[in-house]
PDB file of C-alpha atoms in Angstrom:
ATOM      1  CA  MET A 654       7.762  19.115 -17.949  1.00 46.00           C
ATOM      2  CA  THR A 655       6.158  16.697 -20.393  1.00 51.00           C
ATOM      3  CA  ALA A 656       2.960  17.438 -22.286  1.00 49.00           C
ATOM      4  CA  GLU A 657       1.189  14.768 -20.221  1.00 56.00           C
ATOM      5  CA  SER A 658       2.093  16.443 -16.911  1.00 65.00           C
ATOM      6  CA  ARG A 659       1.000  19.915 -18.039  1.00 81.00           C
ATOM      7  CA  LEU A 660      -2.174  21.185 -16.472  1.00 80.00           C
ATOM      8  CA  PRO A 661      -4.983  22.652 -18.578  1.00 80.00           C
ATOM      9  CA  GLU A 662      -5.272  26.444 -18.842  1.00 85.00           C
ATOM     10  CA  CYS A 663      -8.945  26.513 -17.802  1.00 86.00           C
ATOM     11  CA  GLY A 664      -9.271  26.721 -14.017  1.00 83.00           C
ATOM     12  CA  VAL A 665     -12.164  24.272 -13.817  1.00 86.00           C
ATOM     13  CA  ALA A 666     -10.391  21.743 -16.046  1.00 86.00           C
ATOM     14  CA  ARG A 667      -7.219  22.221 -13.992  1.00 85.00           C
ATOM     15  CA  PHE A 668      -9.120  21.575 -10.749  1.00 86.00           C
ATOM     16  CA  ILE A 669     -10.756  18.444 -12.171  1.00 82.00           C
ATOM     17  CA  THR A 670      -7.402  17.174 -13.439  1.00 81.00           C
ATOM     18  CA  LEU A 671      -5.797  17.612 -10.011  1.00 84.00           C
ATOM     19  CA  LEU A 672      -8.724  16.246  -7.994  1.00 85.00           C
ATOM     20  CA  ASP A 673     -10.014  13.659 -10.459  1.00 83.00           C
ATOM     21  CA  GLY A 674     -11.939  10.804  -8.903  1.00 81.00           C
ATOM     22  CA  PRO A 675     -13.360  10.351  -5.441  1.00 83.00           C
ATOM     23  CA  TRP A 676     -10.127   9.312  -3.737  1.00 95.00           C
ATOM     24  CA  ALA A 677      -8.314  12.565  -4.450  1.00 94.00           C
ATOM     25  CA  THR A 678     -10.929  14.680  -2.713  1.00 94.00           C
ATOM     26  CA  LEU A 679     -11.215  12.261   0.201  1.00 95.00           C
ATOM     27  CA  ILE A 680      -7.430  12.233   0.693  1.00 97.00           C
ATOM     28  CA  VAL A 681      -7.487  16.038   0.879  1.00 96.00           C
ATOM     29  CA  ARG A 682     -10.406  15.847   3.328  1.00 95.00           C
ATOM     30  CA  GLU A 683      -8.335  13.631   5.630  1.00 97.00           C
ATOM     31  CA  LEU A 684      -5.227  15.792   5.344  1.00 98.00           C
ATOM     32  CA  LEU A 685      -7.278  18.891   6.213  1.00 97.00           C
ATOM     33  CA  ARG A 686      -7.546  17.319   9.685  1.00 97.00           C
ATOM     34  CA  GLY A 687      -3.749  17.417  10.040  1.00 97.00           C
ATOM     35  CA  PRO A 688      -0.641  15.457   9.036  1.00 97.00           C
ATOM     36  CA  HIS A 689      -1.074  11.726   8.458  1.00 97.00           C
ATOM     37  CA  ARG A 690       1.163   8.750   7.952  1.00 96.00           C
ATOM     38  CA  PHE A 691       0.497   6.520   4.947  1.00 96.00           C
ATOM     39  CA  THR A 692      -1.186   3.800   7.028  1.00 95.00           C
ATOM     40  CA  GLN A 693      -3.383   6.360   8.788  1.00 97.00           C
ATOM     41  CA  LEU A 694      -4.610   7.616   5.427  1.00 97.00           C
ATOM     42  CA  ARG A 695      -5.153   4.084   4.140  1.00 97.00           C
ATOM     43  CA  ASP A 696      -7.111   3.151   7.273  1.00 97.00           C
ATOM     44  CA  ALA A 697      -9.228   6.319   7.057  1.00 97.00           C
ATOM     45  CA  LEU A 698     -10.187   5.491   3.462  1.00 97.00           C
ATOM     46  CA  PRO A 699     -11.526   1.922   3.404  1.00 95.00           C
ATOM     47  CA  GLY A 700     -11.344   0.480  -0.092  1.00 96.00           C
ATOM     48  CA  ILE A 701      -8.458   2.572  -1.395  1.00 96.00           C
ATOM     49  CA  SER A 702      -5.598   0.503  -2.750  1.00 96.00           C
ATOM     50  CA  PRO A 703      -2.043   1.271  -1.641  1.00 95.00           C
ATOM     51  CA  HIS A 704      -1.178   1.867  -5.313  1.00 95.00           C
ATOM     52  CA  THR A 705      -3.922   4.483  -5.734  1.00 95.00           C
ATOM     53  CA  LEU A 706      -3.022   6.222  -2.476  1.00 97.00           C
ATOM     54  CA  THR A 707       0.663   6.323  -3.422  1.00 96.00           C
ATOM     55  CA  SER A 708      -0.139   7.597  -6.908  1.00 94.00           C
ATOM     56  CA  ARG A 709      -2.395  10.384  -5.619  1.00 95.00           C
ATOM     57  CA  LEU A 710       0.062  11.485  -2.952  1.00 97.00           C
ATOM     58  CA  ARG A 711       2.879  11.631  -5.507  1.00 95.00           C
ATOM     59  CA  GLN A 712       0.708  13.676  -7.878  1.00 92.00           C
ATOM     60  CA  PHE A 713      -0.193  16.084  -5.064  1.00 95.00           C
ATOM     61  CA  GLU A 714       3.454  16.366  -4.108  1.00 95.00           C
ATOM     62  CA  ARG A 715       4.480  17.108  -7.730  1.00 93.00           C
ATOM     63  CA  HIS A 716       1.962  19.951  -7.900  1.00 93.00           C
ATOM     64  CA  GLY A 717       2.816  21.427  -4.496  1.00 94.00           C
ATOM     65  CA  ILE A 718      -0.423  20.425  -2.742  1.00 96.00           C
ATOM     66  CA  VAL A 719       1.188  17.999  -0.271  1.00 98.00           C
ATOM     67  CA  THR A 720       4.590  17.730   1.360  1.00 98.00           C
ATOM     68  CA  ARG A 721       6.152  14.420   2.279  1.00 97.00           C
ATOM     69  CA  THR A 722       8.514  14.415   5.245  1.00 96.00           C
ATOM     70  CA  ALA A 723      10.679  11.358   5.934  1.00 94.00           C
ATOM     71  CA  TYR A 724      12.089  11.176   9.449  1.00 92.00           C
ATOM     72  CA  ALA A 725      15.416   9.412  10.010  1.00 89.00           C
ATOM     73  CA  GLU A 726      14.099   7.020  12.624  1.00 87.00           C
ATOM     74  CA  ILE A 727      13.961   3.288  13.052  1.00 88.00           C
ATOM     75  CA  PRO A 728      11.496   2.200  11.902  1.00 86.00           C
ATOM     76  CA  PRO A 729      11.330   4.934   9.255  1.00 86.00           C
ATOM     77  CA  ARG A 730       8.435   7.363   9.579  1.00 90.00           C
ATOM     78  CA  VAL A 731       6.924   9.332   6.708  1.00 94.00           C
ATOM     79  CA  GLU A 732       4.310  12.005   7.171  1.00 97.00           C
ATOM     80  CA  TYR A 733       2.115  13.781   4.626  1.00 98.00           C
ATOM     81  CA  ARG A 734       0.666  17.241   5.162  1.00 98.00           C
ATOM     82  CA  LEU A 735      -1.031  19.854   3.052  1.00 98.00           C
ATOM     83  CA  THR A 736       0.989  22.843   1.930  1.00 97.00           C
ATOM     84  CA  PRO A 737      -0.574  26.322   2.149  1.00 97.00           C
ATOM     85  CA  LEU A 738      -1.728  25.738  -1.441  1.00 96.00           C
ATOM     86  CA  GLY A 739      -3.393  22.493  -0.365  1.00 96.00           C
ATOM     87  CA  GLU A 740      -4.935  24.183   2.678  1.00 96.00           C
ATOM     88  CA  GLY A 741      -6.644  26.510   0.202  1.00 95.00           C
ATOM     89  CA  LEU A 742      -8.859  23.562  -0.700  1.00 95.00           C
ATOM     90  CA  ARG A 743     -10.586  23.796   2.701  1.00 96.00           C
ATOM     91  CA  ALA A 744     -12.986  26.503   1.482  1.00 95.00           C
ATOM     92  CA  VAL A 745     -13.661  24.540  -1.720  1.00 93.00           C
ATOM     93  CA  LEU A 746     -14.498  21.323   0.147  1.00 92.00           C
ATOM     94  CA  ASP A 747     -16.596  23.201   2.718  1.00 94.00           C
ATOM     95  CA  THR A 748     -18.586  24.798  -0.116  1.00 93.00           C
ATOM     96  CA  MET A 749     -18.981  21.443  -1.885  1.00 90.00           C
ATOM     97  CA  ALA A 750     -20.239  19.828   1.338  1.00 91.00           C
ATOM     98  CA  ALA A 751     -22.695  22.654   2.030  1.00 93.00           C
ATOM     99  CA  TRP A 752     -24.080  22.446  -1.502  1.00 91.00           C
ATOM    100  CA  ALA A 753     -24.304  18.635  -1.452  1.00 91.00           C
ATOM    101  CA  VAL A 754     -26.583  18.527   1.591  1.00 91.00           C
ATOM    102  CA  THR A 755     -29.110  20.709  -0.274  1.00 92.00           C
ATOM    103  CA  VAL A 756     -29.516  18.120  -3.041  1.00 90.00           C
ATOM    104  CA  PRO A 757     -32.576  15.905  -2.546  1.00 88.00           C
ATOM    105  CA  ASP A 758     -32.016  12.156  -2.212  1.00 84.00           C
ATOM    106  CA  GLY A 759     -33.922  11.517  -5.450  1.00 78.00           C
ATOM    107  CA  GLU A 760     -36.926   9.916  -3.821  1.00 74.00           C
ATOM    108  CA  ALA A 761     -40.314  11.162  -4.975  1.00 65.00           C
ATOM    109  CA  PRO A 762     -41.915  13.505  -2.435  1.00 65.00           C
ATOM    110  CA  VAL A 763     -44.905  12.133  -0.545  1.00 65.00           C
ATOM    111  CA  THR A 764     -48.135  13.881  -1.496  1.00 66.00           C
ATOM    112  CA  ALA A 765     -51.498  13.607   0.220  1.00 61.00           C
TER     113      ALA A 765
END
């Protein structure tokens, strides 16, 4: 393992390294709904580039968050799914979502 691929010791820093950027969290959100093919993920995440999606999925696979299964079919079919480790992110994302809806929009409150 190279120094660049090593994860930080601090849990928060480790989490941020693994789920850096909006796409990483949104990919996990989609995979929490069940296994997806590459094109299904790409279609569910408008604006993500194929390069970014591929890069994130490979990173998740390297760290045991996602499994990639290639089926010997014609045409070839590849499916991505969360591992039990990746499924552990469900509680984290649920907590993040619950907290986020409590944050005001930033508009000044109307006073009489």
